[in-house]
Amino acid sequence: MTASRTARERVRAELTREITDIARRQLATDGAGGLSLRAVAREMGMVSSAIYRYFPSRDDLLTALIIDGYNALGEAVEQAEAVVPRDHYLHRWLATCHGVRDWAVAHPHEYALLYGSPVPGYQAPQDTVAARVRDVTVLGHIISDAWRAGAVRAPAGTAPEELEPEVAAFRDLMPEVPGDVIWHALTGWTALYGWVNFEVFGQFNNTIENRRGAFGHSMRLMAGAMGLAR
């Protein structure tokens, strides 16, 4: 690799990062639907045609922002959970939950891009999948580890037989785990994101003041519903 090629690649990486940084600021002011390559180029002092060499369309820029957002969320969750002893399954779950909430509260506009209203006319490509499952992969490891250690109580009731194909889609994330336990884990996961959505999108305004405390208590309740032993 020549020095000039390295320099060009470095400049391209820096400009790409600047474009996405400006685009993230646009999310805060105009929302995902208002994202504009021309506006980004104008703020950078570039002619609009030049920016298309980095992102051929608005959808390409949206995809990059979504992948960055999922990766940032996934990294936050992984780091929060990694410091907890491996055999403390309840605390691994709680650390994971707080990792999701803390990142979402600190980055509400990026969170809204991931979990808010769909952007009209945009369809996320397969490129986003690997980043999208980083956080739920952590949950899968917690449940799988706890099940193998005998630290999950078998849930009451069984899932309807017609839902077995739906369970199968998650078996790679939770190998060896029975379907009923997988369903309870998914219920806990959706409850986690339901709470975070309510908080980020203002549904708790003028109702719940101690949100971190209430969130932690709610996630402990969900841990019980999921069968995680203390």
mmCIF file of C-alpha atoms in Angstrom:
data_model
loop_
_atom_site.group_PDB
_atom_site.id
_atom_site.type_symbol
_atom_site.label_atom_id
_atom_site.label_comp_id
_atom_site.label_asym_id
_atom_site.label_seq_id
_atom_site.Cartn_x
_atom_site.Cartn_y
_atom_site.Cartn_z
ATOM 1 C CA MET A 1 0.000 0.000 0.000
ATOM 2 C CA THR A 2 1.414 3.359 -1.049
ATOM 3 C CA ALA A 3 1.640 6.369 1.241
ATOM 4 C CA SER A 4 -0.643 8.378 -1.062
ATOM 5 C CA ARG A 5 -3.289 5.649 -1.020
ATOM 6 C CA THR A 6 -3.129 5.504 2.764
ATOM 7 C CA ALA A 7 -3.539 9.275 2.926
ATOM 8 C CA ARG A 8 -6.565 9.144 0.598
ATOM 9 C CA GLU A 9 -8.173 6.431 2.681
ATOM 10 C CA ARG A 10 -7.555 8.417 5.850
ATOM 11 C CA VAL A 11 -9.134 11.531 4.352
ATOM 12 C CA ARG A 12 -12.108 9.497 3.130
ATOM 13 C CA ALA A 13 -12.604 7.969 6.589
ATOM 14 C CA GLU A 14 -12.445 11.404 8.221
ATOM 15 C CA LEU A 15 -14.939 12.899 5.778
ATOM 16 C CA THR A 16 -17.268 9.924 6.180
ATOM 17 C CA ARG A 17 -17.155 10.363 9.952
ATOM 18 C CA GLU A 18 -17.856 14.101 9.598
ATOM 19 C CA ILE A 19 -20.833 13.394 7.347
ATOM 20 C CA THR A 20 -22.355 10.937 9.825
ATOM 21 C CA ASP A 21 -21.702 13.297 12.747
ATOM 22 C CA ILE A 22 -23.569 16.104 10.979
ATOM 23 C CA ALA A 23 -26.336 13.688 10.008
ATOM 24 C CA ARG A 24 -26.760 12.675 13.661
ATOM 25 C CA ARG A 25 -27.203 16.337 14.571
ATOM 26 C CA GLN A 26 -29.843 16.560 11.847
ATOM 27 C CA LEU A 27 -31.713 13.704 13.511
ATOM 28 C CA ALA A 28 -32.021 15.872 16.623
ATOM 29 C CA THR A 29 -33.423 18.867 14.754
ATOM 30 C CA ASP A 30 -35.329 17.400 11.799
ATOM 31 C CA GLY A 31 -35.873 13.728 12.598
ATOM 32 C CA ALA A 32 -34.961 10.808 10.384
ATOM 33 C CA GLY A 33 -37.580 11.776 7.805
ATOM 34 C CA GLY A 34 -35.934 15.175 7.397
ATOM 35 C CA LEU A 35 -32.439 13.833 6.773
ATOM 36 C CA SER A 36 -30.986 15.505 3.680
ATOM 37 C CA LEU A 37 -27.708 14.835 1.909
ATOM 38 C CA ARG A 38 -27.872 18.312 0.385
ATOM 39 C CA ALA A 39 -28.200 19.899 3.825
ATOM 40 C CA VAL A 40 -25.248 17.872 5.099
ATOM 41 C CA ALA A 41 -23.162 18.922 2.105
ATOM 42 C CA ARG A 42 -24.138 22.556 2.641
ATOM 43 C CA GLU A 43 -23.028 22.453 6.294
ATOM 44 C CA MET A 44 -19.720 20.891 5.254
ATOM 45 C CA GLY A 45 -19.141 23.467 2.529
ATOM 46 C CA MET A 46 -19.185 20.769 -0.148
ATOM 47 C CA VAL A 47 -21.004 20.839 -3.468
ATOM 48 C CA SER A 48 -23.946 18.480 -3.242
ATOM 49 C CA SER A 49 -22.598 16.217 -5.989
ATOM 50 C CA ALA A 50 -19.424 15.525 -3.973
ATOM 51 C CA ILE A 51 -21.241 13.974 -1.026
ATOM 52 C CA TYR A 52 -22.749 11.315 -3.274
ATOM 53 C CA ARG A 53 -19.292 9.818 -3.650
ATOM 54 C CA TYR A 54 -19.530 8.872 0.024
ATOM 55 C CA PHE A 55 -23.220 8.060 0.283
ATOM 56 C CA PRO A 56 -25.003 7.508 -3.047
ATOM 57 C CA SER A 57 -28.433 8.147 -1.521
ATOM 58 C CA ARG A 58 -30.202 9.257 1.630
ATOM 59 C CA ASP A 59 -31.040 5.608 2.330
ATOM 60 C CA ASP A 60 -27.345 4.691 2.286
ATOM 61 C CA LEU A 61 -26.689 7.389 4.872
ATOM 62 C CA LEU A 62 -29.631 6.197 6.980
ATOM 63 C CA THR A 63 -28.295 2.644 6.847
ATOM 64 C CA ALA A 64 -24.881 3.807 8.049
ATOM 65 C CA LEU A 65 -26.487 5.715 10.936
ATOM 66 C CA ILE A 66 -28.624 2.722 11.882
ATOM 67 C CA ILE A 67 -25.656 0.349 11.868
ATOM 68 C CA ASP A 68 -23.631 2.828 13.945
ATOM 69 C CA GLY A 69 -26.542 3.168 16.378
ATOM 70 C CA TYR A 70 -27.067 -0.561 16.821
ATOM 71 C CA ASN A 71 -23.344 -1.081 17.291
ATOM 72 C CA ALA A 72 -23.126 1.717 19.864
ATOM 73 C CA LEU A 73 -26.089 0.282 21.770
ATOM 74 C CA GLY A 74 -24.687 -3.241 21.516
ATOM 75 C CA GLU A 75 -21.289 -2.141 22.773
ATOM 76 C CA ALA A 76 -22.863 -0.315 25.731
ATOM 77 C CA VAL A 77 -24.827 -3.436 26.676
ATOM 78 C CA GLU A 78 -21.833 -5.730 26.274
ATOM 79 C CA GLN A 79 -19.634 -3.527 28.441
ATOM 80 C CA ALA A 80 -22.294 -3.178 31.159
ATOM 81 C CA GLU A 81 -22.868 -6.931 31.347
ATOM 82 C CA ALA A 82 -19.235 -7.997 31.037
ATOM 83 C CA VAL A 83 -18.196 -6.668 34.465
ATOM 84 C CA VAL A 84 -20.722 -8.845 36.345
ATOM 85 C CA PRO A 85 -19.552 -12.287 37.599
ATOM 86 C CA ARG A 86 -20.656 -14.971 35.148
ATOM 87 C CA ASP A 87 -22.686 -16.930 37.715
ATOM 88 C CA HIS A 88 -24.690 -13.893 38.891
ATOM 89 C CA TYR A 89 -27.436 -14.309 36.292
ATOM 90 C CA LEU A 90 -29.957 -11.920 37.813
ATOM 91 C CA HIS A 91 -27.353 -9.167 38.051
ATOM 92 C CA ARG A 92 -26.189 -9.842 34.501
ATOM 93 C CA TRP A 93 -29.789 -9.319 33.383
ATOM 94 C CA LEU A 94 -30.139 -6.124 35.398
ATOM 95 C CA ALA A 95 -26.811 -4.786 34.088
ATOM 96 C CA THR A 96 -27.981 -5.512 30.543
ATOM 97 C CA CYS A 97 -31.261 -3.692 31.146
ATOM 98 C CA HIS A 98 -29.527 -0.631 32.595
ATOM 99 C CA GLY A 99 -27.056 -0.696 29.710
ATOM 100 C CA VAL A 100 -29.958 -0.404 27.256
ATOM 101 C CA ARG A 101 -31.729 2.315 29.239
ATOM 102 C CA ASP A 102 -28.617 4.382 29.965
ATOM 103 C CA TRP A 103 -27.613 4.450 26.303
ATOM 104 C CA ALA A 104 -31.136 5.262 25.126
ATOM 105 C CA VAL A 105 -31.587 8.115 27.611
ATOM 106 C CA ALA A 106 -28.187 9.550 26.666
ATOM 107 C CA HIS A 107 -28.848 9.226 22.896
ATOM 108 C CA PRO A 108 -32.607 9.743 22.453
ATOM 109 C CA HIS A 109 -32.483 10.793 18.802
ATOM 110 C CA GLU A 110 -30.324 7.846 17.774
ATOM 111 C CA TYR A 111 -32.565 5.555 19.804
ATOM 112 C CA ALA A 112 -35.595 6.996 18.015
ATOM 113 C CA LEU A 113 -33.974 6.144 14.687
ATOM 114 C CA LEU A 114 -33.680 2.509 15.800
ATOM 115 C CA TYR A 115 -36.951 2.048 17.687
ATOM 116 C CA GLY A 116 -39.175 4.966 16.785
ATOM 117 C CA SER A 117 -41.584 5.342 13.892
ATOM 118 C CA PRO A 118 -40.403 3.838 10.582
ATOM 119 C CA VAL A 119 -38.939 6.285 8.096
ATOM 120 C CA PRO A 120 -41.366 6.574 5.157
ATOM 121 C CA GLY A 121 -39.996 4.887 2.057
ATOM 122 C CA TYR A 122 -36.995 3.329 3.810
ATOM 123 C CA GLN A 123 -36.434 -0.420 4.094
ATOM 124 C CA ALA A 124 -33.473 -1.513 6.233
ATOM 125 C CA PRO A 125 -31.203 -3.906 4.314
ATOM 126 C CA GLN A 126 -29.656 -7.156 5.570
ATOM 127 C CA ASP A 127 -26.484 -5.178 6.315
ATOM 128 C CA THR A 128 -28.093 -3.993 9.548
ATOM 129 C CA VAL A 129 -28.824 -7.456 10.987
ATOM 130 C CA ALA A 130 -25.441 -8.259 12.562
ATOM 131 C CA ALA A 131 -25.399 -4.982 14.482
ATOM 132 C CA ARG A 132 -29.104 -5.229 15.355
ATOM 133 C CA VAL A 133 -28.747 -8.482 17.304
ATOM 134 C CA ARG A 134 -25.738 -7.533 19.461
ATOM 135 C CA ASP A 135 -27.848 -6.563 22.468
ATOM 136 C CA VAL A 136 -30.253 -9.517 22.287
ATOM 137 C CA THR A 137 -27.269 -11.852 21.891
ATOM 138 C CA VAL A 138 -26.184 -10.797 25.381
ATOM 139 C CA LEU A 139 -29.624 -11.772 26.710
ATOM 140 C CA GLY A 140 -29.369 -15.103 24.929
ATOM 141 C CA HIS A 141 -26.061 -15.850 26.619
ATOM 142 C CA ILE A 142 -27.472 -14.988 30.055
ATOM 143 C CA ILE A 143 -30.496 -17.257 29.656
ATOM 144 C CA SER A 144 -28.452 -20.083 28.138
ATOM 145 C CA ASP A 145 -25.823 -19.917 30.883
ATOM 146 C CA ALA A 146 -28.470 -19.781 33.598
ATOM 147 C CA TRP A 147 -30.384 -22.718 32.120
ATOM 148 C CA ARG A 148 -27.284 -24.907 31.935
ATOM 149 C CA ALA A 149 -26.465 -23.996 35.545
ATOM 150 C CA GLY A 150 -29.975 -24.883 36.742
ATOM 151 C CA ALA A 151 -30.629 -21.264 37.710
ATOM 152 C CA VAL A 152 -33.848 -20.860 35.727
ATOM 153 C CA ARG A 153 -37.131 -21.978 37.221
ATOM 154 C CA ALA A 154 -39.348 -23.744 34.720
ATOM 155 C CA PRO A 155 -42.167 -21.337 33.848
ATOM 156 C CA ALA A 156 -45.783 -22.204 34.474
ATOM 157 C CA GLY A 157 -47.802 -23.127 31.426
ATOM 158 C CA THR A 158 -46.688 -24.065 27.949
ATOM 159 C CA ALA A 159 -46.625 -22.127 24.702
ATOM 160 C CA PRO A 160 -49.257 -23.072 22.090
ATOM 161 C CA GLU A 161 -47.987 -25.614 19.601
ATOM 162 C CA GLU A 162 -48.660 -23.302 16.670
ATOM 163 C CA LEU A 163 -46.036 -20.888 18.037
ATOM 164 C CA GLU A 164 -43.207 -23.421 17.832
ATOM 165 C CA PRO A 165 -41.986 -22.030 14.456
ATOM 166 C CA GLU A 166 -41.669 -18.618 16.092
ATOM 167 C CA VAL A 167 -39.557 -20.071 18.906
ATOM 168 C CA ALA A 168 -37.312 -21.774 16.358
ATOM 169 C CA ALA A 169 -36.181 -18.387 15.059
ATOM 170 C CA PHE A 170 -34.525 -17.688 18.438
ATOM 171 C CA ARG A 171 -32.945 -21.072 19.158
ATOM 172 C CA ASP A 172 -29.593 -19.964 17.760
ATOM 173 C CA LEU A 173 -29.510 -17.228 20.413
ATOM 174 C CA MET A 174 -30.497 -19.588 23.234
ATOM 175 C CA PRO A 175 -29.266 -23.095 22.365
ATOM 176 C CA GLU A 176 -30.470 -25.991 24.541
ATOM 177 C CA VAL A 177 -33.101 -23.753 26.168
ATOM 178 C CA PRO A 178 -36.707 -25.061 26.134
ATOM 179 C CA GLY A 179 -39.254 -23.169 24.121
ATOM 180 C CA ASP A 180 -41.281 -22.049 27.126
ATOM 181 C CA VAL A 181 -38.196 -20.493 28.715
ATOM 182 C CA ILE A 182 -37.385 -18.772 25.409
ATOM 183 C CA TRP A 183 -40.894 -17.267 25.342
ATOM 184 C CA HIS A 184 -40.483 -15.887 28.840
ATOM 185 C CA ALA A 185 -37.096 -14.428 27.883
ATOM 186 C CA LEU A 186 -38.613 -12.731 24.838
ATOM 187 C CA THR A 187 -41.443 -11.370 26.979
ATOM 188 C CA GLY A 188 -38.853 -9.899 29.345
ATOM 189 C CA TRP A 189 -36.921 -8.396 26.451
ATOM 190 C CA THR A 190 -39.989 -6.734 24.961
ATOM 191 C CA ALA A 191 -40.972 -5.430 28.419
ATOM 192 C CA LEU A 192 -37.504 -3.880 28.699
ATOM 193 C CA TYR A 193 -37.842 -2.056 25.403
ATOM 194 C CA GLY A 194 -41.447 -1.144 26.127
ATOM 195 C CA TRP A 195 -40.334 0.642 29.294
ATOM 196 C CA VAL A 196 -37.434 2.378 27.537
ATOM 197 C CA ASN A 197 -39.743 3.499 24.721
ATOM 198 C CA PHE A 198 -42.190 4.976 27.236
ATOM 199 C CA GLU A 199 -39.377 6.870 28.926
ATOM 200 C CA VAL A 200 -37.544 8.124 25.830
ATOM 201 C CA PHE A 201 -40.741 9.174 24.056
ATOM 202 C CA GLY A 202 -42.151 11.038 27.064
ATOM 203 C CA GLN A 203 -44.950 8.710 28.183
ATOM 204 C CA PHE A 204 -43.768 8.901 31.808
ATOM 205 C CA ASN A 205 -43.691 12.697 31.929
ATOM 206 C CA ASN A 206 -45.549 14.028 34.996
ATOM 207 C CA THR A 207 -46.167 10.485 36.241
ATOM 208 C CA ILE A 208 -42.969 8.675 37.285
ATOM 209 C CA GLU A 209 -40.212 10.838 38.749
ATOM 210 C CA ASN A 210 -37.728 8.261 40.097
ATOM 211 C CA ARG A 211 -37.404 6.604 36.730
ATOM 212 C CA ARG A 212 -34.132 4.803 37.305
ATOM 213 C CA GLY A 213 -35.404 3.285 40.555
ATOM 214 C CA ALA A 214 -38.762 2.356 39.066
ATOM 215 C CA PHE A 215 -37.038 0.877 36.024
ATOM 216 C CA GLY A 216 -34.733 -1.264 38.150
ATOM 217 C CA HIS A 217 -37.665 -2.572 40.193
ATOM 218 C CA SER A 218 -39.658 -3.352 37.060
ATOM 219 C CA MET A 219 -36.753 -5.274 35.543
ATOM 220 C CA ARG A 220 -36.381 -7.294 38.766
ATOM 221 C CA LEU A 221 -40.051 -8.207 38.461
ATOM 222 C CA MET A 222 -39.438 -9.281 34.872
ATOM 223 C CA ALA A 223 -36.474 -11.375 35.969
ATOM 224 C CA GLY A 224 -38.842 -13.238 38.287
ATOM 225 C CA ALA A 225 -41.310 -13.747 35.456
ATOM 226 C CA MET A 226 -38.468 -15.084 33.314
ATOM 227 C CA GLY A 227 -37.559 -17.572 36.039
ATOM 228 C CA LEU A 228 -34.132 -16.176 36.861
ATOM 229 C CA ALA A 229 -33.127 -17.232 40.372
ATOM 230 C CA ARG A 230 -31.546 -14.730 42.695
#
